[in-house]
Short mmCIF file of C-alpha atoms in Angstrom, two decimals:
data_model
loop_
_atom_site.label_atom_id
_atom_site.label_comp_id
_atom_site.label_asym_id
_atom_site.label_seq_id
_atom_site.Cartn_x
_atom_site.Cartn_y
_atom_site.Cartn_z
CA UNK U 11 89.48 -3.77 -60.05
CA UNK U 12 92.40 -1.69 -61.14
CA UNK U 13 92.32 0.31 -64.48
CA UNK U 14 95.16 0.52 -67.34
CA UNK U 15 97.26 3.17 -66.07
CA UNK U 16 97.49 6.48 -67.80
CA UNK U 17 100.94 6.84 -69.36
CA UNK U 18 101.97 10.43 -69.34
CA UNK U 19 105.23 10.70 -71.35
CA UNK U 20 107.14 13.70 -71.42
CA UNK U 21 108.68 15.47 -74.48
CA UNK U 22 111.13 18.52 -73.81
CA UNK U 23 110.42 21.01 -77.42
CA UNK U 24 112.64 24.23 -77.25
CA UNK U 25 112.62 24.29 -73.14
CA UNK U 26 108.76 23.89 -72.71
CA UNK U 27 107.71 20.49 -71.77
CA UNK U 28 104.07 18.83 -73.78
CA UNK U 29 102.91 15.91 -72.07
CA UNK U 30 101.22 12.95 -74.39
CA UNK U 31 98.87 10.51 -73.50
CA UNK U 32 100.00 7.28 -74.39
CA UNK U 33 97.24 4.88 -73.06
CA UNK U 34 94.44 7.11 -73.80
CA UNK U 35 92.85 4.13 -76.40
CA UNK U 36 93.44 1.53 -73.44
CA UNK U 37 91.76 3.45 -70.40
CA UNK U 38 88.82 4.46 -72.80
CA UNK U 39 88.18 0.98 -73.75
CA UNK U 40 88.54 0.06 -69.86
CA UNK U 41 85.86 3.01 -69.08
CA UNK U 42 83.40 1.41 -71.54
CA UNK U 43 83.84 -1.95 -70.18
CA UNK U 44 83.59 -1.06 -66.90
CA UNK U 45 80.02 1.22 -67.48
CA UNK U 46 78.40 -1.17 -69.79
CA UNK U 47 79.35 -4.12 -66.79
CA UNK U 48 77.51 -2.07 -64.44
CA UNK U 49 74.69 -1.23 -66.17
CA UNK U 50 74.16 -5.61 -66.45
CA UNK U 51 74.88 -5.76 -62.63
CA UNK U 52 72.00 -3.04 -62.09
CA UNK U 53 69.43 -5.02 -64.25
CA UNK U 54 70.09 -8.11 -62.90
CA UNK U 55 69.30 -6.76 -59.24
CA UNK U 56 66.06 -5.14 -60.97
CA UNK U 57 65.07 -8.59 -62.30
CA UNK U 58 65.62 -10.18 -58.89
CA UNK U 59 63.83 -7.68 -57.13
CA UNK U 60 61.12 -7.73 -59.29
CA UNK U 61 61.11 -11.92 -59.19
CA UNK U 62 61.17 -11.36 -55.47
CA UNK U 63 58.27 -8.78 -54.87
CA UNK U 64 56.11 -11.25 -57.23
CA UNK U 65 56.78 -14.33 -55.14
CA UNK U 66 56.04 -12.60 -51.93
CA UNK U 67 52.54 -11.33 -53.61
CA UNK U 68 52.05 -13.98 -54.75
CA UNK U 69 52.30 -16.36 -51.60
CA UNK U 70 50.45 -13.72 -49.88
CA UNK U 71 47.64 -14.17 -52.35
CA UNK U 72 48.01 -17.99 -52.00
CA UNK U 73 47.55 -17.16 -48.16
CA UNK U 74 44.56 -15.57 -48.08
CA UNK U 75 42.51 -17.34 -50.79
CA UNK U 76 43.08 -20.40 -48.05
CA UNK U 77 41.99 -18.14 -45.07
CA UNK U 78 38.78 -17.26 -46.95
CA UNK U 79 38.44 -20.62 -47.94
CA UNK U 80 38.84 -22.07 -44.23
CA UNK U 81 36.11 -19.43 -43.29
CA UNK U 82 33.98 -20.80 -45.73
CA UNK U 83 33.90 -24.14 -44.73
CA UNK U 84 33.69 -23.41 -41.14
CA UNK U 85 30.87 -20.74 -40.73
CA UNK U 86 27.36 -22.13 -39.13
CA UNK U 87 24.54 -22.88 -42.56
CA UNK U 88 21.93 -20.83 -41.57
CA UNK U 89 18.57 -22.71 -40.26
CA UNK U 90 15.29 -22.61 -40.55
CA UNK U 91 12.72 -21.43 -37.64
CA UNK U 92 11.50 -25.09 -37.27
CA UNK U 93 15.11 -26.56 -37.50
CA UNK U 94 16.32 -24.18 -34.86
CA UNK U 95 13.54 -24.89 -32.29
CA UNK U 96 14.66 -27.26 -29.39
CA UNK U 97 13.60 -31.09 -30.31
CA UNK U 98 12.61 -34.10 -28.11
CA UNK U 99 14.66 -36.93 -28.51
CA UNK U 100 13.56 -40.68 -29.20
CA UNK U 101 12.38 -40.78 -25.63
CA UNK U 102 10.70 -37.20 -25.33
CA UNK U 103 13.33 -35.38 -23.62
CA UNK U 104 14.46 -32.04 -24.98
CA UNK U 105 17.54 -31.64 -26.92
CA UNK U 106 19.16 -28.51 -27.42
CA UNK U 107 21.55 -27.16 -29.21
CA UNK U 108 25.07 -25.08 -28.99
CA UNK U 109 27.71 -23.84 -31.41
CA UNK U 110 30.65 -21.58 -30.95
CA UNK U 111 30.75 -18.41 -33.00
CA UNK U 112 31.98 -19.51 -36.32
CA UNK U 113 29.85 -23.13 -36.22
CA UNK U 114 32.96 -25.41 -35.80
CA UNK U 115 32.36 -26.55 -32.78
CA UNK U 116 28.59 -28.39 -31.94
CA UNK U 117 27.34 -29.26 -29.12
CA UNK U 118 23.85 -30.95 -27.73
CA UNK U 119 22.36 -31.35 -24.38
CA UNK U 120 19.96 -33.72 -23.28
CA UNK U 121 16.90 -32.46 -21.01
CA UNK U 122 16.95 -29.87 -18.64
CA UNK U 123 19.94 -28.00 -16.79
CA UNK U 124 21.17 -28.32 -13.39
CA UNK U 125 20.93 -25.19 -12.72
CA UNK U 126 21.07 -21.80 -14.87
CA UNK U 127 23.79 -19.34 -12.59
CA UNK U 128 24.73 -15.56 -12.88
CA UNK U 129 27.56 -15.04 -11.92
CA UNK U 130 29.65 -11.99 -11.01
CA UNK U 131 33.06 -13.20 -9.79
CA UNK U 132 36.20 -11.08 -11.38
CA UNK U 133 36.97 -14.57 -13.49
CA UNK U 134 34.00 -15.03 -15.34
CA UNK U 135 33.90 -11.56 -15.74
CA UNK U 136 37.28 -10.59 -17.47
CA UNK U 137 37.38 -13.54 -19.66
CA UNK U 138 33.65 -12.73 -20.69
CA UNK U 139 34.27 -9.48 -20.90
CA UNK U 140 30.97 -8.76 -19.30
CA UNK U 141 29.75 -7.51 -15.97
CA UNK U 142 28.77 -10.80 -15.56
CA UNK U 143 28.05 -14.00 -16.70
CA UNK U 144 24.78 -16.70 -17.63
CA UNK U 145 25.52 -20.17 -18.07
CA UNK U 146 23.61 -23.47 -17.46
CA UNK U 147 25.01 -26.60 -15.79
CA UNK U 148 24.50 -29.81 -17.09
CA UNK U 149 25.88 -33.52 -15.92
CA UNK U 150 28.67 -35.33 -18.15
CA UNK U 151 25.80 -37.87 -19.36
CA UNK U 152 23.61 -35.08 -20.73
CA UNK U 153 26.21 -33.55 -22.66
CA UNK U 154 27.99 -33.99 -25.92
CA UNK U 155 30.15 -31.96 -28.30
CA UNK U 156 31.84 -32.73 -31.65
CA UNK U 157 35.11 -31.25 -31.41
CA UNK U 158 38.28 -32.82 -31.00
CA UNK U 159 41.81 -31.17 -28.98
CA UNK U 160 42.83 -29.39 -31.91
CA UNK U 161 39.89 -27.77 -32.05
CA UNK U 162 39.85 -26.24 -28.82
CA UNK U 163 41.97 -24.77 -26.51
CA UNK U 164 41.73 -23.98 -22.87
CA UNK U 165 42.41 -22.20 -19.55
CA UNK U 166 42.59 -23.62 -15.70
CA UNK U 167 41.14 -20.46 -14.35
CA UNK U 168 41.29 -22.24 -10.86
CA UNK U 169 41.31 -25.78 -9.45
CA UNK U 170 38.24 -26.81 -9.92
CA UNK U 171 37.54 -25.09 -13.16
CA UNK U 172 38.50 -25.57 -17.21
CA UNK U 173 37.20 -22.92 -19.28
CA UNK U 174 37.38 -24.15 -23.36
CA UNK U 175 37.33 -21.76 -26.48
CA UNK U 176 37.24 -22.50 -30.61
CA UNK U 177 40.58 -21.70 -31.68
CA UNK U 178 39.22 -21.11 -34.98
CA UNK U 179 36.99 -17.94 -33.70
CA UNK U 180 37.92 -17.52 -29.97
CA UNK U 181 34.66 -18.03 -28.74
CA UNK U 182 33.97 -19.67 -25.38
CA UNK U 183 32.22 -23.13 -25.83
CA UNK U 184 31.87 -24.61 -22.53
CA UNK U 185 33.62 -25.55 -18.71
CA UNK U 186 33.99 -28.45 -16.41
CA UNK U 187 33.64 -28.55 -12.76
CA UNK U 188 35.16 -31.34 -10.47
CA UNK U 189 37.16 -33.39 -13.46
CA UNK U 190 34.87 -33.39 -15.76
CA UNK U 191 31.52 -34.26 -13.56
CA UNK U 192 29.65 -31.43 -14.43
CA UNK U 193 29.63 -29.35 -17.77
CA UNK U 194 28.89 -25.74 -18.11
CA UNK U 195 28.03 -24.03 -21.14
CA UNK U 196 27.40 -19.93 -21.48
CA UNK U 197 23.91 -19.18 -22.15
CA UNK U 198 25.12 -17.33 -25.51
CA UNK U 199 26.23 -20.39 -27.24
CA UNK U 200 22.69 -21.96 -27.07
CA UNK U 201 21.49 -21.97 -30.38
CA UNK U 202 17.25 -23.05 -30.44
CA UNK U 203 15.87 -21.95 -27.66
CA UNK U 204 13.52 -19.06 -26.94
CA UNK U 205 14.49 -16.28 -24.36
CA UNK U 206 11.35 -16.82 -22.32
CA UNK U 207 12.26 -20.58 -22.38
CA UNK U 208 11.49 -21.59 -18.54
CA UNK U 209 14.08 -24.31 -18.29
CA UNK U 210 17.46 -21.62 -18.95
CA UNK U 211 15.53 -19.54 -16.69
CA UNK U 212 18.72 -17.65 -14.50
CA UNK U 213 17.68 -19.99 -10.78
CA UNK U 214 20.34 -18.07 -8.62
CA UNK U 215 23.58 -14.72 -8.45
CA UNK U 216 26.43 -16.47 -7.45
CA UNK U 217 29.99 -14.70 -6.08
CA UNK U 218 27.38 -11.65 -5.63
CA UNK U 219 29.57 -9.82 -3.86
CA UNK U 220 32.62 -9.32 -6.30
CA UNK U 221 29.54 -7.68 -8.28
CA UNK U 222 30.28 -4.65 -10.69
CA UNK U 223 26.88 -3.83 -10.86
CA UNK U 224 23.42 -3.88 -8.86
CA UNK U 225 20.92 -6.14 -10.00
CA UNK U 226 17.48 -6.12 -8.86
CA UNK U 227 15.36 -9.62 -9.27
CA UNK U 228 13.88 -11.80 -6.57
CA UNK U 229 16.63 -14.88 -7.15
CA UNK U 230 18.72 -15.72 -4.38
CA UNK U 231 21.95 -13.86 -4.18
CA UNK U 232 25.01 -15.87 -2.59
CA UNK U 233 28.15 -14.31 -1.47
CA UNK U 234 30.61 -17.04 -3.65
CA UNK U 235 29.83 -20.32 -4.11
CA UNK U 236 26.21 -21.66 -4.70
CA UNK U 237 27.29 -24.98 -3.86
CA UNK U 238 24.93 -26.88 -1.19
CA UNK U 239 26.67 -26.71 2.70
CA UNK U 240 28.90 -23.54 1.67
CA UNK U 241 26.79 -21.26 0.14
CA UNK U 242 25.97 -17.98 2.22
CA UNK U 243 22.91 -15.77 1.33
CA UNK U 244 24.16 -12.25 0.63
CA UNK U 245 22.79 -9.24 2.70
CA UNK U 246 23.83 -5.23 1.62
CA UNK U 247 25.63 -5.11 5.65
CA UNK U 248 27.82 -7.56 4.01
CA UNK U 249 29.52 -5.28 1.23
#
């Protein structure tokens, strides 16, 4: 922008010089213009900012009214004592149940484990974050879960192994061992049954040796693998 220039005019009266401003009206009126043009500019940048910081808030709000409401829908309904207790099926054989943290993700297993393992290898450990950890093995057949891909996701923490969390709370759910043969699930997700329960009784220490801490029980300790023809009973002359 470029203002009405300020004519100075000179007159000469009895050898002094008095200089007039000519424009004066003009540049005054240009001033005002100019201010009152400003001031507009300033609230309109107010207004906008204050549209803006409202639709922000106010997604934000939108936001977390859906969080709380997925949370809602997706946290366990508290049982009863007689729900929770492990039930036979239609054929008398013992169903019991699993769940992930938040209750999204069910699972059942049909009659007793495989085997119930402790073990202490730096794996199991880290991603437990536990010095070690209890889980029960189960054949494909015996096992179910009602969960689909996009509500897990998982891990190949070695070959043989696929580890499987809720992506809704984190929580591990279950493993599989040789391609899906075998199904693992952590002793914490099991739902009904009672800690003295002698079926999820702990039948072995596996990987013993990558141990963080002693433990002193009368189960069989193996150096890594408990699986028959390659597992090695662990001694204290082999740390």
């Amino acid at each position: 922008l470029s203002s009405p220039s300020l004519s100075l005019q000179t007159r000469m009266l009895g050898g002094g010089s008095i200089l007039s401003f000519t424009s004066f009206t003009s540049s005054s009126s240009y001033l005002t213009s100019l201010t009152t043009s400003s001031l507009l500019a300033n609230n309109r940048r107010k207004k906008s900012s204050s549209s803006s910081s409202y639709s922000i808030a106010k997604k934000k709000a939108s936001f977390m009214n859906k969080k709380k409401k997925n949370i809602t829908t997706t946290m366990a309904t508290p049982k009863t004592t007689e729900e929770e207790a492990a039930h036979p099926n239609e054929n008398d054989e013992k169903i019991t149940n699993a769940s992930c943290y938040c209750g999204k993700i069910k699972m059942e297993i049909l009659g007793k484990p495989i085997a119930v393992s402790i073990c202490h290898c730096t794996v199991c450990r880290r991603l437990s974050g536990g010095a070690f950890s209890l889980q029960s093995l189960h054949s494909q057949k015996n096992f179910t879960c009602a969960a689909t891909e996009n509500d897990l996701w998982s891990i190949q923490s070695s070959p043989n192994v696929t580890r499987y969390r809720c992506k809704e709370c984190g929580s591990p759910v279950y493993a599989t061992l040789g391609k899906g043969k075998t199904y693992v699930v952590p002793r914490s997700a099991l739902t009904n049954i009672a800690k003295d329960d002698q079926s999820f009784k702990p039948t072995h220490h596996m990987h013993y040796k990558q141990r963080c801490i002693d433990i002193e029980d009368e189960l069989p300790k193996f150096v890594g693998t408990s699986a028959p023809g390659r597992a090695e009973i662990w001694n204290p002359s082999l740390d």
